[in-house]
mmCIF file of C-alpha atoms in Angstrom:
data_model
loop_
_atom_site.group_PDB
_atom_site.id
_atom_site.type_symbol
_atom_site.label_atom_id
_atom_site.label_comp_id
_atom_site.label_asym_id
_atom_site.label_seq_id
_atom_site.Cartn_x
_atom_site.Cartn_y
_atom_site.Cartn_z
ATOM 1 C CA UNK Z 119 -44.392 82.618 -38.325
ATOM 2 C CA UNK Z 120 -43.758 79.320 -36.612
ATOM 3 C CA UNK Z 121 -43.169 78.436 -32.976
ATOM 4 C CA UNK Z 122 -41.364 75.391 -31.669
ATOM 5 C CA UNK Z 123 -42.768 73.810 -28.546
ATOM 6 C CA UNK Z 124 -40.978 70.793 -27.036
ATOM 7 C CA UNK Z 125 -42.944 68.545 -24.673
ATOM 8 C CA UNK Z 126 -41.720 65.487 -22.774
ATOM 9 C CA UNK Z 127 -44.342 62.743 -22.508
ATOM 10 C CA UNK Z 128 -44.602 58.995 -22.439
ATOM 11 C CA UNK Z 129 -45.540 57.290 -25.744
ATOM 12 C CA UNK Z 130 -49.244 56.770 -24.942
ATOM 13 C CA UNK Z 131 -49.637 60.484 -24.144
ATOM 14 C CA UNK Z 132 -47.804 61.466 -27.339
ATOM 15 C CA UNK Z 133 -50.118 59.335 -29.461
ATOM 16 C CA UNK Z 134 -53.213 60.825 -27.883
ATOM 17 C CA UNK Z 135 -51.911 64.369 -28.458
ATOM 18 C CA UNK Z 136 -51.189 63.488 -32.111
ATOM 19 C CA UNK Z 137 -54.657 62.046 -32.630
ATOM 20 C CA UNK Z 138 -56.237 65.062 -30.918
ATOM 21 C CA UNK Z 139 -54.351 67.397 -33.287
ATOM 22 C CA UNK Z 140 -52.365 69.017 -30.463
ATOM 23 C CA UNK Z 141 -48.995 67.987 -31.961
ATOM 24 C CA UNK Z 142 -47.729 68.080 -35.536
ATOM 25 C CA UNK Z 143 -45.372 65.150 -34.959
ATOM 26 C CA UNK Z 144 -43.494 63.407 -32.170
ATOM 27 C CA UNK Z 145 -40.263 61.583 -31.455
ATOM 28 C CA UNK Z 146 -40.770 58.440 -29.425
ATOM 29 C CA UNK Z 147 -38.531 55.691 -28.115
ATOM 30 C CA UNK Z 148 -40.955 52.833 -28.517
ATOM 31 C CA UNK Z 149 -43.729 51.746 -30.814
ATOM 32 C CA UNK Z 150 -46.941 51.920 -28.770
ATOM 33 C CA UNK Z 151 -49.496 49.142 -29.176
ATOM 34 C CA UNK Z 152 -52.204 51.312 -30.786
ATOM 35 C CA UNK Z 153 -50.246 52.798 -33.693
ATOM 36 C CA UNK Z 154 -52.858 52.168 -36.399
ATOM 37 C CA UNK Z 155 -53.423 55.109 -38.720
ATOM 38 C CA UNK Z 156 -50.148 56.865 -37.924
ATOM 39 C CA UNK Z 157 -47.169 57.515 -40.178
ATOM 40 C CA UNK Z 158 -44.087 55.970 -38.464
ATOM 41 C CA UNK Z 159 -40.540 56.579 -39.635
ATOM 42 C CA UNK Z 160 -37.671 54.828 -37.826
ATOM 43 C CA UNK Z 161 -34.747 57.126 -37.006
ATOM 44 C CA UNK Z 162 -32.283 55.002 -35.044
ATOM 45 C CA UNK Z 163 -31.807 52.347 -32.387
ATOM 46 C CA UNK Z 164 -30.199 53.022 -29.007
ATOM 47 C CA UNK Z 165 -28.893 50.104 -26.934
ATOM 48 C CA UNK Z 166 -30.742 49.374 -23.715
ATOM 49 C CA UNK Z 167 -29.047 48.677 -20.386
ATOM 50 C CA UNK Z 168 -30.087 47.550 -16.928
ATOM 51 C CA UNK Z 169 -28.699 50.063 -14.440
ATOM 52 C CA UNK Z 170 -28.204 50.235 -10.679
ATOM 53 C CA UNK Z 171 -26.452 52.780 -8.496
ATOM 54 C CA UNK Z 172 -22.731 52.274 -7.914
ATOM 55 C CA UNK Z 173 -22.278 50.177 -4.786
ATOM 56 C CA UNK Z 174 -25.634 48.384 -5.291
ATOM 57 C CA UNK Z 175 -25.577 44.923 -3.657
ATOM 58 C CA UNK Z 176 -26.512 43.295 -7.012
ATOM 59 C CA UNK Z 177 -24.249 45.312 -9.329
ATOM 60 C CA UNK Z 178 -22.135 42.278 -10.274
ATOM 61 C CA UNK Z 179 -25.029 39.832 -10.758
ATOM 62 C CA UNK Z 180 -25.177 38.600 -14.357
ATOM 63 C CA UNK Z 181 -28.510 36.741 -14.444
ATOM 64 C CA UNK Z 182 -31.774 38.633 -14.895
ATOM 65 C CA UNK Z 183 -33.527 35.876 -12.927
ATOM 66 C CA UNK Z 184 -31.623 36.995 -9.798
ATOM 67 C CA UNK Z 185 -33.078 40.501 -10.188
ATOM 68 C CA UNK Z 186 -36.693 39.303 -10.046
ATOM 69 C CA UNK Z 187 -37.068 39.940 -6.321
ATOM 70 C CA UNK Z 188 -35.431 43.388 -6.516
ATOM 71 C CA UNK Z 189 -37.346 46.679 -6.476
ATOM 72 C CA UNK Z 190 -37.657 47.960 -10.063
ATOM 73 C CA UNK Z 191 -38.465 51.390 -11.448
ATOM 74 C CA UNK Z 192 -40.385 51.590 -14.733
ATOM 75 C CA UNK Z 193 -40.794 54.881 -16.584
ATOM 76 C CA UNK Z 194 -43.626 53.353 -18.596
ATOM 77 C CA UNK Z 195 -46.896 51.870 -17.440
ATOM 78 C CA UNK Z 196 -46.416 48.332 -16.185
ATOM 79 C CA UNK Z 197 -49.487 47.440 -18.267
ATOM 80 C CA UNK Z 198 -47.649 48.503 -21.473
ATOM 81 C CA UNK Z 199 -46.535 45.159 -22.894
ATOM 82 C CA UNK Z 200 -44.331 46.873 -25.506
ATOM 83 C CA UNK Z 201 -42.252 48.851 -22.994
ATOM 84 C CA UNK Z 202 -38.560 48.011 -22.704
ATOM 85 C CA UNK Z 203 -39.193 46.954 -19.096
ATOM 86 C CA UNK Z 204 -41.768 44.314 -20.085
ATOM 87 C CA UNK Z 205 -39.850 43.289 -23.214
ATOM 88 C CA UNK Z 206 -36.745 42.662 -21.116
ATOM 89 C CA UNK Z 207 -38.530 39.977 -19.107
ATOM 90 C CA UNK Z 208 -40.671 38.623 -21.961
ATOM 91 C CA UNK Z 209 -37.644 38.117 -24.242
ATOM 92 C CA UNK Z 210 -35.937 36.181 -21.428
ATOM 93 C CA UNK Z 211 -39.048 34.027 -20.818
ATOM 94 C CA UNK Z 212 -39.313 35.400 -17.286
ATOM 95 C CA UNK Z 213 -42.311 36.784 -15.473
ATOM 96 C CA UNK Z 214 -42.331 40.471 -14.606
ATOM 97 C CA UNK Z 215 -41.038 41.293 -11.099
ATOM 98 C CA UNK Z 216 -43.734 41.886 -8.473
ATOM 99 C CA UNK Z 217 -42.054 44.937 -6.930
ATOM 100 C CA UNK Z 218 -42.293 47.683 -9.551
ATOM 101 C CA UNK Z 219 -42.620 51.405 -8.960
ATOM 102 C CA UNK Z 220 -43.978 53.380 -11.937
ATOM 103 C CA UNK Z 221 -42.484 56.838 -12.400
ATOM 104 C CA UNK Z 222 -43.052 58.540 -15.756
ATOM 105 C CA UNK Z 223 -40.697 61.449 -14.990
ATOM 106 C CA UNK Z 224 -37.277 60.318 -16.227
ATOM 107 C CA UNK Z 225 -35.224 62.732 -14.108
ATOM 108 C CA UNK Z 226 -37.135 61.747 -10.960
ATOM 109 C CA UNK Z 227 -36.765 58.038 -11.804
ATOM 110 C CA UNK Z 228 -32.990 58.470 -12.212
ATOM 111 C CA UNK Z 229 -32.761 60.372 -8.911
ATOM 112 C CA UNK Z 230 -34.712 57.568 -7.188
ATOM 113 C CA UNK Z 231 -32.349 55.026 -8.752
ATOM 114 C CA UNK Z 232 -29.362 56.955 -7.401
ATOM 115 C CA UNK Z 233 -30.746 56.974 -3.857
ATOM 116 C CA UNK Z 234 -32.064 53.428 -3.476
ATOM 117 C CA UNK Z 235 -31.365 49.776 -4.172
ATOM 118 C CA UNK Z 236 -33.741 49.835 -7.136
ATOM 119 C CA UNK Z 237 -33.045 48.542 -10.639
ATOM 120 C CA UNK Z 238 -34.089 50.159 -13.918
ATOM 121 C CA UNK Z 239 -33.908 49.487 -17.641
ATOM 122 C CA UNK Z 240 -32.786 52.582 -19.545
ATOM 123 C CA UNK Z 241 -31.162 53.628 -22.775
ATOM 124 C CA UNK Z 242 -27.390 53.673 -22.899
ATOM 125 C CA UNK Z 243 -27.695 57.403 -23.580
ATOM 126 C CA UNK Z 244 -29.312 57.933 -20.169
ATOM 127 C CA UNK Z 245 -26.011 56.975 -18.534
ATOM 128 C CA UNK Z 246 -24.117 59.700 -20.362
ATOM 129 C CA UNK Z 247 -24.099 63.470 -19.985
ATOM 130 C CA UNK Z 248 -27.124 65.557 -20.717
ATOM 131 C CA UNK Z 249 -29.937 64.768 -18.310
ATOM 132 C CA UNK Z 250 -31.098 68.058 -16.841
ATOM 133 C CA UNK Z 251 -29.422 68.714 -13.496
ATOM 134 C CA UNK Z 252 -27.971 65.227 -13.257
ATOM 135 C CA UNK Z 253 -24.593 65.527 -14.969
ATOM 136 C CA UNK Z 254 -22.721 62.465 -16.172
ATOM 137 C CA UNK Z 255 -24.624 59.466 -14.815
ATOM 138 C CA UNK Z 256 -21.879 56.960 -15.604
ATOM 139 C CA UNK Z 257 -20.063 58.268 -12.499
ATOM 140 C CA UNK Z 258 -23.046 57.327 -10.313
ATOM 141 C CA UNK Z 259 -24.761 54.447 -12.094
ATOM 142 C CA UNK Z 260 -23.470 51.001 -12.931
ATOM 143 C CA UNK Z 261 -24.632 49.260 -16.128
ATOM 144 C CA UNK Z 262 -25.230 45.612 -15.224
ATOM 145 C CA UNK Z 263 -23.604 43.159 -17.639
ATOM 146 C CA UNK Z 264 -26.392 40.625 -17.991
ATOM 147 C CA UNK Z 265 -26.142 37.290 -19.769
ATOM 148 C CA UNK Z 266 -29.571 38.023 -21.264
ATOM 149 C CA UNK Z 267 -29.948 40.618 -23.983
ATOM 150 C CA UNK Z 268 -31.515 43.967 -23.117
ATOM 151 C CA UNK Z 269 -33.917 45.319 -25.771
ATOM 152 C CA UNK Z 270 -32.840 48.316 -27.817
ATOM 153 C CA UNK Z 271 -34.827 51.530 -27.844
ATOM 154 C CA UNK Z 272 -36.218 52.208 -31.298
ATOM 155 C CA UNK Z 273 -36.406 55.960 -31.884
ATOM 156 C CA UNK Z 274 -39.163 56.877 -34.331
ATOM 157 C CA UNK Z 275 -40.689 60.037 -35.703
ATOM 158 C CA UNK Z 276 -44.462 59.799 -36.020
ATOM 159 C CA UNK Z 277 -47.308 61.950 -37.298
ATOM 160 C CA UNK Z 278 -50.899 61.434 -38.380
ATOM 161 C CA UNK Z 279 -50.131 62.123 -42.045
ATOM 162 C CA UNK Z 280 -47.069 63.936 -43.409
ATOM 163 C CA UNK Z 281 -49.125 65.636 -46.105
ATOM 164 C CA UNK Z 282 -51.091 67.430 -43.339
ATOM 165 C CA UNK Z 283 -47.981 69.063 -41.842
ATOM 166 C CA UNK Z 284 -47.569 72.803 -42.214
ATOM 167 C CA UNK Z 285 -44.622 73.923 -44.309
ATOM 168 C CA UNK Z 286 -42.552 74.745 -41.212
ATOM 169 C CA UNK Z 287 -43.450 71.471 -39.457
ATOM 170 C CA UNK Z 288 -42.693 69.516 -42.642
ATOM 171 C CA UNK Z 289 -39.272 71.145 -42.959
ATOM 172 C CA UNK Z 290 -38.406 70.335 -39.323
ATOM 173 C CA UNK Z 291 -39.707 66.763 -39.767
ATOM 174 C CA UNK Z 292 -37.432 66.302 -42.810
ATOM 175 C CA UNK Z 293 -34.432 67.923 -41.076
ATOM 176 C CA UNK Z 294 -34.803 65.604 -38.102
ATOM 177 C CA UNK Z 295 -34.982 62.582 -40.399
ATOM 178 C CA UNK Z 296 -31.906 63.560 -42.378
ATOM 179 C CA UNK Z 297 -30.006 64.674 -39.258
ATOM 180 C CA UNK Z 298 -30.571 61.324 -37.549
ATOM 181 C CA UNK Z 299 -29.704 59.461 -40.748
ATOM 182 C CA UNK Z 300 -26.474 61.423 -41.160
ATOM 183 C CA UNK Z 301 -25.417 61.074 -37.519
ATOM 184 C CA UNK Z 302 -26.092 57.352 -37.397
ATOM 185 C CA UNK Z 303 -24.502 56.583 -40.743
ATOM 186 C CA UNK Z 304 -21.244 58.248 -39.612
ATOM 187 C CA UNK Z 305 -21.345 56.801 -36.076
ATOM 188 C CA UNK Z 306 -21.854 53.284 -37.493
ATOM 189 C CA UNK Z 307 -19.105 53.643 -40.087
ATOM 190 C CA UNK Z 308 -15.991 51.466 -39.549
#
């Protein structure tokens, strides 16, 4: 008998649960800084976007520099130098904005984005259908077309050691790998 339990956590929490033996494996959208001793397998890359609510006063601004004084929402710790939020500014040789609100609950962060003049970096997938109770976000959020590039989200599957996985966990691990590979090979085909 096997049971599937799905948990939503930020990358640092996932790594700790893996190391503590509480998870067989995890899917994560970034490579955390302390990944030593873990088996990482890349699955796909998802484009990143900077998003604001429709009607936001800065929705047509094209320079990231002009967003530095705005209120930002980060779903990762501001101290996490590998987060998409920090990478966005680092790759553009800009300092991180001073006004940042950390909110690790994605649905709550999106709802705050919808009801404020905040700015957030997110995956392109977050603007589509599928977020619980939020519907199709593209009707409510505006992806900002920046001159600077926005970092992609690297989706990885990670475990302590694949040889330690139970038979059921190993089968699911392999199915996820092949499912992602199949989906992304057909979606990237000409």
